Coordinates of C-alpha atoms (C1' of nucleotides) in Angstrom, one line a residue:
Chain A
M18 CA 92.2 115.2 69.1
T19 CA 93.0 111.8 70.9
S20 CA 95.5 108.7 70.9
K21 CA 92.5 107.4 68.3
D22 CA 94.0 109.6 65.8
F23 CA 97.3 107.7 65.6
P24 CA 95.9 103.8 65.0
L25 CA 98.7 101.4 65.4
A26 CA 97.3 99.4 62.2
N27 CA 98.0 102.8 59.9
I28 CA 102.1 103.0 61.0
D29 CA 104.4 100.8 59.4
C30 CA 108.0 102.2 60.0
G31 CA 110.7 99.5 60.9
D32 CA 111.8 98.6 63.7
C33 CA 110.2 100.9 66.0
P34 CA 106.7 101.3 65.1
I35 CA 105.6 102.5 68.3
R36 CA 108.1 105.4 69.0
H37 CA 106.2 107.3 66.0
R38 CA 103.2 106.8 67.5
A39 CA 103.9 107.9 71.1
V40 CA 106.0 110.7 70.6
C41 CA 107.0 111.8 67.2
A42 CA 104.2 111.7 64.8
R43 CA 104.9 114.9 63.7
C44 CA 108.7 115.2 64.2
E45 CA 111.2 117.2 61.8
P46 CA 114.0 115.1 60.6
D47 CA 116.5 116.7 63.1
E48 CA 114.2 116.1 65.9
L49 CA 113.8 112.3 64.8
Q50 CA 117.5 112.2 64.6
T51 CA 117.8 113.2 68.2
L52 CA 115.5 110.5 69.2
E53 CA 117.4 108.0 67.6
A54 CA 120.8 109.4 69.5
I55 CA 119.4 108.8 72.8
K56 CA 117.1 105.8 72.1
F57 CA 117.9 101.9 73.2
Y58 CA 116.1 98.9 73.6
R59 CA 115.7 96.5 76.8
T60 CA 114.0 93.5 76.8
F61 CA 112.4 91.4 79.8
E62 CA 111.3 88.0 80.5
A63 CA 107.8 87.1 81.8
G64 CA 107.4 87.7 85.4
Q65 CA 110.7 89.9 85.6
T66 CA 110.4 93.2 87.3
V67 CA 111.4 96.3 85.0
V68 CA 111.5 98.9 87.7
W69 CA 110.4 98.9 91.5
A70 CA 108.0 101.9 93.0
G71 CA 110.9 104.2 94.5
D72 CA 113.9 103.2 92.1
A73 CA 115.8 105.3 90.3
M74 CA 114.4 105.7 86.7
D75 CA 116.9 107.6 84.2
F76 CA 114.5 106.8 81.2
V77 CA 111.2 107.3 79.6
A78 CA 109.7 104.3 77.5
S79 CA 107.2 103.0 74.9
V80 CA 105.9 99.4 74.7
V81 CA 107.0 98.0 71.9
E82 CA 105.8 94.3 72.0
G83 CA 104.7 92.5 74.9
I84 CA 102.4 93.3 77.7
A85 CA 103.5 95.2 81.4
T86 CA 101.7 95.8 84.1
L87 CA 101.9 99.1 87.0
S88 CA 101.2 97.9 90.2
Q89 CA 101.2 99.2 93.8
T90 CA 101.6 97.2 96.9
M91 CA 100.8 98.1 100.6
E92 CA 103.2 96.9 103.4
D93 CA 101.1 94.0 104.4
G94 CA 101.0 92.6 100.5
R95 CA 97.5 93.8 99.2
T96 CA 98.3 94.7 95.7
Q97 CA 96.5 96.7 92.8
M98 CA 97.4 97.0 89.3
V99 CA 96.9 100.6 88.1
G100 CA 97.5 100.1 84.6
L101 CA 97.9 97.7 81.7
L102 CA 100.9 98.4 79.5
L103 CA 100.3 97.3 75.9
P104 CA 102.2 98.1 72.7
S105 CA 102.3 101.7 72.2
D106 CA 101.9 102.5 75.7
F107 CA 104.2 105.0 77.3
V108 CA 106.0 104.4 80.7
G109 CA 107.7 107.2 82.7
R110 CA 107.0 110.6 83.5
P111 CA 109.5 113.9 82.3
G112 CA 110.6 115.6 85.3
R113 CA 110.3 112.5 88.0
E114 CA 113.4 111.1 88.8
T115 CA 112.2 107.7 90.8
A116 CA 109.3 105.3 89.6
A117 CA 106.0 105.6 91.4
Y118 CA 104.9 102.2 90.6
D119 CA 106.0 98.8 90.4
V120 CA 106.3 98.0 86.5
T121 CA 106.3 94.3 85.6
A122 CA 106.6 92.2 82.3
T123 CA 103.8 90.0 82.6
S124 CA 105.0 88.2 78.6
R125 CA 108.2 88.6 76.9
L126 CA 108.5 92.5 76.7
T127 CA 110.6 94.8 74.3
M128 CA 110.3 98.4 75.2
C129 CA 112.2 101.2 73.4
C130 CA 113.7 103.6 76.1
F131 CA 114.6 107.6 75.9
R132 CA 117.2 108.7 78.2
R133 CA 115.0 110.7 80.3
K134 CA 117.5 114.0 80.7
P135 CA 117.9 114.5 77.0
F136 CA 114.2 113.7 76.5
E137 CA 113.2 116.4 78.7
E138 CA 115.4 118.6 76.5
L139 CA 114.2 117.8 73.2
M140 CA 110.5 118.2 74.7
G141 CA 111.6 121.7 76.2
R142 CA 112.2 122.9 72.6
T143 CA 109.7 121.1 70.9
P144 CA 106.3 121.5 72.0
H145 CA 104.4 118.9 69.8
I146 CA 106.0 116.2 71.8
G147 CA 104.8 117.5 75.1
Q148 CA 101.2 118.5 73.5
R149 CA 101.3 114.7 72.2
L150 CA 102.1 113.8 75.7
L151 CA 99.4 115.7 77.4
E152 CA 97.0 114.0 74.8
M153 CA 97.8 110.7 76.0
T154 CA 97.9 111.5 79.5
L155 CA 94.5 112.9 79.2
D156 CA 93.7 109.3 77.6
E157 CA 95.3 107.2 80.4
L158 CA 93.5 110.0 82.9
D159 CA 90.3 109.0 81.3
A160 CA 91.0 105.2 81.3
A161 CA 92.0 105.2 85.1
R162 CA 88.6 107.3 85.9
E163 CA 86.9 104.7 83.9
W164 CA 88.3 101.8 86.3
M165 CA 87.8 103.9 89.0
L166 CA 84.0 103.1 88.4
L167 CA 85.0 99.4 87.9
L168 CA 86.2 99.1 91.5
G169 CA 84.2 100.8 93.1
R170 CA 81.0 100.2 91.9
K171 CA 80.8 96.9 89.6
T172 CA 80.0 93.2 90.5
A173 CA 82.8 90.6 90.2
R174 CA 80.9 89.1 86.8
E175 CA 80.3 92.9 85.5
K176 CA 84.5 93.5 86.5
I177 CA 85.4 90.3 84.5
A178 CA 82.9 91.1 81.4
S179 CA 84.4 94.7 81.2
L180 CA 88.0 93.1 81.7
L181 CA 87.4 90.9 78.7
A182 CA 85.6 93.5 76.8
I183 CA 88.4 95.6 76.9
I184 CA 91.3 93.2 75.8
A185 CA 88.7 92.2 73.0
R186 CA 88.6 95.4 71.9
R187 CA 92.2 96.4 72.1
D188 CA 93.1 92.9 70.4
A189 CA 90.8 93.7 67.6
T190 CA 92.3 96.6 66.5
L191 CA 95.2 94.2 65.4
K192 CA 93.1 91.8 63.6
L193 CA 89.8 93.7 62.2
A194 CA 89.7 92.2 59.0
S195 CA 88.5 88.7 60.3
D196 CA 85.5 87.4 58.7
S197 CA 84.2 85.7 61.5
R198 CA 81.5 87.1 63.7
S199 CA 82.8 86.0 66.8
I200 CA 86.0 87.4 68.8
V201 CA 88.9 85.4 69.5
F202 CA 92.1 86.2 72.0
D203 CA 94.5 85.0 74.0
L204 CA 94.0 86.5 77.6
P205 CA 97.6 88.1 78.2
L206 CA 97.2 87.8 82.2
T207 CA 97.0 84.8 84.6
R208 CA 93.9 84.7 87.1
E209 CA 96.0 86.1 89.7
A210 CA 97.0 89.1 87.4
M211 CA 93.2 89.6 86.3
A212 CA 92.4 89.5 90.3
D213 CA 95.2 92.4 90.8
Y214 CA 93.5 94.6 88.3
L215 CA 89.8 94.0 89.2
G216 CA 90.3 94.3 93.1
L217 CA 89.1 90.5 93.3
T218 CA 90.4 87.5 94.6
L219 CA 92.1 84.9 92.0
E220 CA 89.2 82.4 93.1
T221 CA 86.6 84.6 92.4
V222 CA 88.1 85.5 89.1
S223 CA 88.2 82.0 88.3
R224 CA 84.7 81.3 89.7
Q225 CA 83.4 84.2 87.6
V226 CA 85.1 83.1 84.4
S227 CA 83.8 79.6 84.6
A228 CA 80.2 81.4 85.4
L229 CA 80.7 83.1 82.2
R230 CA 81.4 80.3 80.1
R231 CA 78.6 78.3 81.9
D232 CA 75.9 81.0 80.7
G233 CA 77.5 80.8 77.0
V234 CA 78.8 84.2 77.2
I235 CA 82.2 83.1 76.6
E236 CA 84.0 80.0 75.2
L237 CA 87.3 78.7 76.8
E238 CA 89.7 76.7 74.6
G239 CA 92.6 75.7 77.3
K240 CA 92.6 78.0 80.2
R241 CA 93.9 81.4 77.9
H242 CA 92.3 81.3 74.7
V243 CA 88.8 83.1 74.6
V244 CA 86.1 83.0 71.9
V245 CA 83.3 85.5 72.3
P246 CA 80.6 83.9 70.1
D247 CA 78.5 87.8 70.5
M248 CA 80.2 90.6 71.4
E249 CA 76.8 92.4 72.2
R250 CA 76.1 89.9 75.0
L251 CA 79.3 90.2 76.5
L252 CA 79.1 94.3 76.6
G253 CA 75.5 93.4 78.1
E254 CA 77.7 91.6 81.0
T255 CA 79.6 95.2 81.8
G256 CA 77.1 97.1 83.6
D257 CA 78.2 99.7 80.8
D258 CA 76.1 101.6 78.5
T259 CA 76.0 99.5 75.4
D260 CA 75.8 102.5 73.0
G261 CA 78.0 105.4 72.9
G262 CA 81.4 104.3 71.8
M263 CA 82.0 100.9 73.5
L264 CA 81.5 98.7 70.4
I265 CA 85.0 97.3 69.4
Chain B
M17 CA 108.3 120.3 88.7
T18 CA 104.7 118.9 90.3
S19 CA 101.9 121.3 91.5
K20 CA 103.7 121.4 95.0
D21 CA 106.1 124.1 93.4
F22 CA 102.8 126.3 93.4
P23 CA 101.4 126.4 96.7
L24 CA 98.5 128.6 96.9
A25 CA 99.7 129.7 99.9
N26 CA 102.7 132.0 98.2
I27 CA 100.3 133.5 95.8
D28 CA 98.4 137.0 96.0
C29 CA 97.1 138.1 93.0
G30 CA 93.9 139.6 93.6
D31 CA 90.1 138.6 92.4
C32 CA 91.7 135.5 90.8
P33 CA 94.2 134.0 92.5
I34 CA 94.0 130.4 91.1
R35 CA 94.0 131.1 87.0
H36 CA 97.8 132.3 87.9
R37 CA 98.6 128.8 89.8
A38 CA 96.5 126.8 87.0
V39 CA 97.5 128.2 83.9
C40 CA 99.8 131.4 83.5
A41 CA 102.8 131.0 86.5
R42 CA 105.1 132.0 83.9
C43 CA 102.7 134.1 81.3
E44 CA 104.0 137.4 79.9
P45 CA 101.9 140.4 79.9
D46 CA 100.2 139.9 76.3
E47 CA 99.5 136.2 77.0
L48 CA 97.7 137.4 80.3
Q49 CA 96.2 140.1 78.4
T50 CA 94.5 137.6 76.1
L51 CA 94.0 135.3 78.9
E52 CA 91.5 138.3 80.7
A53 CA 90.0 138.6 77.4
I54 CA 88.5 135.2 77.1
K55 CA 87.6 134.9 80.8
F56 CA 84.6 134.7 82.7
Y57 CA 83.2 134.1 86.0
R58 CA 80.6 131.3 86.9
T59 CA 79.1 130.7 90.1
F60 CA 76.7 127.7 91.5
E61 CA 75.0 126.7 94.7
A62 CA 75.2 124.1 96.4
G63 CA 73.7 121.0 94.7
Q64 CA 73.7 122.7 91.5
T65 CA 75.2 120.5 88.2
V66 CA 77.9 122.3 86.6
V67 CA 77.6 120.3 83.4
W68 CA 76.2 116.6 82.9
A69 CA 78.5 114.0 81.2
G70 CA 78.0 114.0 77.4
D71 CA 76.7 117.7 77.2
A72 CA 78.6 120.5 75.0
M73 CA 81.2 122.4 77.5
D74 CA 82.6 125.0 75.3
F75 CA 85.1 126.2 78.3
V76 CA 87.5 125.0 80.4
A77 CA 87.7 126.6 84.3
S78 CA 89.7 126.6 87.5
V79 CA 87.8 126.2 90.6
V80 CA 88.1 129.9 92.3
E81 CA 86.0 129.0 95.6
G82 CA 84.0 126.1 96.9
I83 CA 84.4 121.9 96.1
A84 CA 82.9 120.3 93.0
T85 CA 82.7 116.7 92.2
L86 CA 83.4 114.7 89.1
S87 CA 81.4 111.8 88.8
Q88 CA 80.1 108.8 86.6
T89 CA 76.7 106.8 86.9
M90 CA 75.7 103.8 85.7
E91 CA 72.3 103.6 84.1
D92 CA 70.8 101.8 87.1
G93 CA 72.2 104.3 89.3
R94 CA 75.1 103.2 90.9
T95 CA 77.6 106.6 91.0
Q96 CA 81.3 106.6 91.5
M97 CA 82.7 109.9 92.0
V98 CA 86.1 110.2 90.2
G99 CA 87.3 113.3 91.1
L100 CA 86.8 116.2 93.9
L101 CA 87.6 119.6 92.7
L102 CA 89.3 121.7 95.1
P103 CA 90.5 125.5 94.9
S104 CA 93.0 125.8 92.4
D105 CA 92.0 122.7 90.1
F106 CA 91.2 122.7 86.6
V107 CA 88.2 121.0 84.9
G108 CA 88.1 120.6 81.4
R109 CA 90.0 119.1 78.3
P110 CA 91.3 120.8 75.6
G111 CA 90.5 119.5 72.5
R112 CA 87.0 118.0 73.7
E113 CA 83.9 119.1 72.9
T114 CA 81.6 117.2 75.5
A115 CA 82.1 116.7 79.3
A116 CA 83.2 113.5 80.2
Y117 CA 81.6 113.2 83.4
D118 CA 78.8 115.0 85.6
V119 CA 80.3 117.9 87.6
T120 CA 78.6 119.1 90.5
A121 CA 79.1 121.7 92.9
T122 CA 78.7 120.7 96.5
S123 CA 78.8 123.8 98.2
R124 CA 79.0 127.5 96.4
L125 CA 81.3 127.5 94.0
T126 CA 83.4 130.1 91.7
M127 CA 84.8 129.0 88.9
C128 CA 87.0 131.2 86.4
C129 CA 86.1 130.2 82.9
F130 CA 88.2 130.5 79.9
R131 CA 86.2 130.0 76.1
R132 CA 87.9 127.1 75.1
K133 CA 88.4 127.7 71.3
P134 CA 90.4 130.7 72.4
F135 CA 92.1 129.0 75.0
E136 CA 93.2 126.1 72.9
E137 CA 94.6 128.7 70.4
L138 CA 96.7 130.5 73.1
M139 CA 98.0 127.2 74.0
G140 CA 99.2 126.3 70.7
R141 CA 101.2 129.2 70.6
T142 CA 102.4 129.2 74.5
P143 CA 103.9 126.1 75.2
H144 CA 104.4 126.7 78.9
I145 CA 100.5 126.5 79.4
G146 CA 100.6 122.9 77.7
Q147 CA 103.9 122.4 80.0
R148 CA 101.6 123.0 82.9
L149 CA 98.7 121.4 82.0
L150 CA 100.7 118.1 81.2
E151 CA 102.2 118.5 84.5
M152 CA 98.7 119.0 86.5
T153 CA 97.4 116.1 84.4
L154 CA 100.3 113.8 85.3
D155 CA 99.4 114.7 89.2
E156 CA 95.9 114.2 88.6
L157 CA 96.6 110.7 87.1
D158 CA 98.6 109.7 90.3
A159 CA 95.9 110.8 92.4
A160 CA 93.2 108.9 90.6
R161 CA 95.9 105.6 90.9
E162 CA 96.3 106.1 94.4
W163 CA 92.5 106.0 94.4
M164 CA 92.3 103.0 92.6
L165 CA 94.5 101.3 95.6
L166 CA 92.0 102.7 98.0
L167 CA 88.9 101.4 95.8
G168 CA 90.0 98.2 94.9
R169 CA 92.0 97.2 98.0
K170 CA 91.4 99.2 101.1
T171 CA 88.6 98.6 103.8
A172 CA 86.0 100.5 104.6
R173 CA 87.7 101.9 107.8
E174 CA 90.7 102.7 105.7
K175 CA 89.0 104.5 103.2
I176 CA 87.5 106.5 105.5
A177 CA 90.9 107.3 107.2
S178 CA 92.6 108.1 104.1
L179 CA 89.8 110.5 102.9
L180 CA 89.7 112.5 106.3
A181 CA 93.8 112.2 105.8
I182 CA 94.0 113.7 102.3
I183 CA 91.1 116.5 103.0
A184 CA 93.3 117.5 106.7
R185 CA 96.2 117.5 104.3
R186 CA 95.0 119.8 101.9
D187 CA 93.2 121.6 103.9
A188 CA 96.5 122.3 106.6
T189 CA 98.1 124.2 103.8
L190 CA 95.7 127.0 104.0
K191 CA 96.8 127.3 107.8
L192 CA 99.9 126.0 108.2
A193 CA 100.8 128.9 110.9
S194 CA 98.6 127.3 113.0
D195 CA 100.3 127.0 116.8
S196 CA 98.3 123.9 117.9
R197 CA 99.2 120.4 117.5
S198 CA 96.0 118.9 116.3
I199 CA 94.5 119.6 113.1
V200 CA 90.9 120.9 112.6
F201 CA 88.8 121.3 109.4
D202 CA 85.4 121.1 108.1
L203 CA 83.9 118.3 105.9
P204 CA 82.9 119.9 102.4
L205 CA 80.9 116.6 101.6
T206 CA 78.0 114.8 102.8
R207 CA 78.0 111.1 104.0
E208 CA 76.2 110.6 100.7
A209 CA 79.2 112.4 98.7
M210 CA 82.0 110.4 101.1
A211 CA 80.3 107.2 100.0
D212 CA 80.4 107.9 95.9
Y213 CA 83.7 108.7 96.4
L214 CA 85.1 105.7 98.4
G215 CA 83.0 103.1 96.6
L216 CA 80.7 102.3 100.2
T217 CA 77.2 103.1 101.0
L218 CA 76.3 106.2 103.2
E219 CA 75.3 103.9 106.2
T220 CA 78.9 102.3 106.1
V221 CA 80.4 105.4 105.9
S222 CA 78.5 106.7 108.8
R223 CA 79.2 103.9 110.8
Q224 CA 82.9 103.8 110.1
V225 CA 83.1 107.5 111.0
S226 CA 81.5 106.7 114.3
A227 CA 84.0 103.7 115.0
L228 CA 86.9 106.0 114.6
R229 CA 85.3 108.6 116.9
R230 CA 84.7 106.0 119.6
D231 CA 88.2 104.9 119.2
G232 CA 89.5 108.5 119.4
V233 CA 91.0 108.8 116.2
I234 CA 88.8 111.6 115.6
E235 CA 86.6 114.1 117.5
L236 CA 83.4 115.3 116.3
E237 CA 81.9 118.8 116.7
G238 CA 78.2 118.5 115.0
K239 CA 78.7 116.4 112.2
R240 CA 80.9 118.1 109.7
H241 CA 83.5 119.8 112.0
V242 CA 86.7 117.3 112.5
V243 CA 89.1 117.6 115.0
V244 CA 92.4 115.2 114.8
P245 CA 94.4 115.3 117.6
D246 CA 96.9 112.9 116.5
M247 CA 98.0 113.0 112.5
E248 CA 100.2 110.0 112.8
R249 CA 97.5 108.2 114.5
L250 CA 95.3 108.8 111.3
L251 CA 97.6 108.1 108.7
G252 CA 98.3 104.7 110.6
E253 CA 94.8 104.2 110.1
T254 CA 94.7 104.5 106.5
G255 CA 97.0 101.2 105.9
D256 CA 99.5 103.6 103.5
D257 CA 103.4 103.8 104.3
T258 CA 103.4 106.3 107.0
D259 CA 106.6 107.1 105.8
G260 CA 107.1 108.7 102.5
G261 CA 105.9 112.1 101.4
M262 CA 102.9 111.6 102.9
L263 CA 102.9 113.5 106.0
I264 CA 100.9 116.7 105.8
Chain C
dG10 C1' 58.5 128.9 117.8
dT11 C1' 56.3 124.5 114.3
dC12 C1' 56.5 122.1 110.1
dG13 C1' 58.9 119.8 106.7
dA14 C1' 63.1 118.3 104.3
dA15 C1' 67.9 116.9 104.5
dC16 C1' 71.0 114.8 106.2
dC17 C1' 72.7 111.1 109.9
dT18 C1' 72.4 106.9 113.0
dT19 C1' 71.9 102.8 114.6
dG20 C1' 70.3 98.1 114.5
dA21 C1' 68.7 93.3 112.2
dT22 C1' 69.7 90.9 108.1
dC23 C1' 71.4 89.3 104.0
dG24 C1' 74.4 88.4 100.4
dA25 C1' 78.5 88.5 97.6
dA26 C1' 83.2 88.1 98.1
dA27 C1' 87.1 86.6 101.0
dT28 C1' 89.1 83.1 103.1
dC29 C1' 90.4 78.6 104.0
dA30 C1' 91.6 74.1 102.1
dA31 C1' 92.1 70.5 98.6
dA32 C1' 92.8 68.8 94.3
dA33 C1' 93.3 68.9 89.3
dA34 C1' 95.3 70.7 85.3
dA35 C1' 98.9 72.5 83.0
dT36 C1' 104.0 73.6 82.5
dG37 C1' 108.5 73.2 82.6
dA38 C1' 112.6 70.7 84.2
dT39 C1' 115.6 66.5 84.4
Chain D
dA13 C1' 108.5 59.9 80.6
dT14 C1' 108.4 61.4 85.4
dC15 C1' 108.5 64.7 88.7
dA16 C1' 107.9 69.4 90.8
dT17 C1' 106.1 73.6 90.3
dT18 C1' 103.1 77.2 89.0
dT19 C1' 98.4 77.8 87.9
dT20 C1' 93.5 77.0 88.1
dT21 C1' 89.2 74.7 89.6
dT22 C1' 86.1 74.1 93.0
dG23 C1' 84.0 73.4 97.8
dA24 C1' 83.0 74.7 102.6
dT25 C1' 82.9 78.5 105.6
dT26 C1' 83.4 83.4 107.3
dT27 C1' 83.6 87.9 107.1
dC28 C1' 82.7 92.6 105.2
dG29 C1' 79.5 95.6 104.0
dA30 C1' 75.1 96.2 101.5
dT31 C1' 70.7 96.4 102.2
dC32 C1' 66.0 96.8 104.8
dA33 C1' 64.3 99.4 108.6
dA34 C1' 63.2 102.8 111.8
dG35 C1' 64.5 107.1 114.7
dG36 C1' 67.1 110.9 115.8
dT37 C1' 69.1 115.9 114.0
dT38 C1' 70.1 119.7 111.9
dC39 C1' 68.5 123.5 109.9
dG40 C1' 65.9 126.8 106.7
dA41 C1' 60.9 128.4 105.6
dC42 C1' 57.3 129.9 107.5

DNA sequence: GTCGAACCTTGATCGAAATCAAAAAATGAT
DNA sequence: ATCATTTTTTGATTTCGATCAAGGTTCGAC
């Protein structure tokens, strides 16, 4: 079982749609009640830091709405984003007291948090929560390794195309019913954040986005609104195998 | 709890020291018996492929001896190593039918394998195996993210120093009793494999290894035998924070 | 030992992305 | 609306690592 078995679109459960996908799709009523008791919400404004690497972190959480980034920074300021947290993604590691990465809100962000200690206790007596977390962690590991290929071997143009394809694909799950052939979405990241994710500079990101537009691979309305007239064409620019599970 | 709580050096249990660390440090006798019944060993020669990405993989496994690599290849041949498997590391994903990466032996390799289906059944009724696997997977995710920083932001020299430091550190756990100040180990990888791991070309690897030797950071006896006279000095070349848990 | 095949090193040149620099566009505050 | 700030684009130049090319080592087979 992978996270694809819990598509966001299939879930409709009130104030916290995410929690269910993340940890308790198979929870019994008493387990849900325990989760209710230890949960709380936090919201952050765009740009705010959720936690700094090394800080104590006494909760684990699920993103409800908005976007956050996980990043690592070297002493001299070089920064690499190591994860992008979209709605339904899980943050925090059971058994770890301090945050391993900087977590930053890149848009207005709502998270559903669970106090760590009682969450760990619940995990201890509720195996399927651990199983679910293992599935999610394995998915994240796959994503991290896919990103290693991107960082280590792809050209700047391929990197940009790959990022756009990933955002388009992830966004598309939320509006599949669309009739139009072309895919439309808003970039949730600044050029600088894209650069930090892709291991590039913001100037290179800007140049390559311009180049993809000039070549007709994408259209831009404003700086952030992207139209992909032909998804196949964009995928062809990523360097990835076009067959396989890649298509939307 | 992290994998550091199961240091290899502390374990002494006969023909398969690894299995215990990986999945059954806390197993009951009947569980161990089940594992015995579904386990088998496979050995590979240096250079042999264990599985190709996409192939059916009906077992999960633990490395007993030797070194293997996980790598991804693009259609045009560009290759990125996404993981290095040393003794005690686990391969394979419960619930996944096919290999996601090429697995290749870089030295003579012995693996302790468990048939996947019965292993998954055992996992289903033995929560702590899943818990242990979750811990290991989270450690791997951390390692993958550390590698993302290396691939995205470090210079060639820093990449080489980082790889040497990691191998030295990992090797050092096997011979901590050493009296000498300097750390000595054999490089388990060819220059080409190092390049694939670091997102470089083999020529750049060769040049940077030569440069580190010229600058006295390392000494080489032959091509593969490395002496690190001053570990602090090497760590200073990695670009990482020198304080923190990094030191051996 | 000699031969051949991998593996490694070094040199010369090239090129993609970084860096340096400036200006334009968007955003938000007053 | 105006001004200040942030974000983005574009241009000129530099640099690091890739690429192309040629030898040198090591090691196993015979």
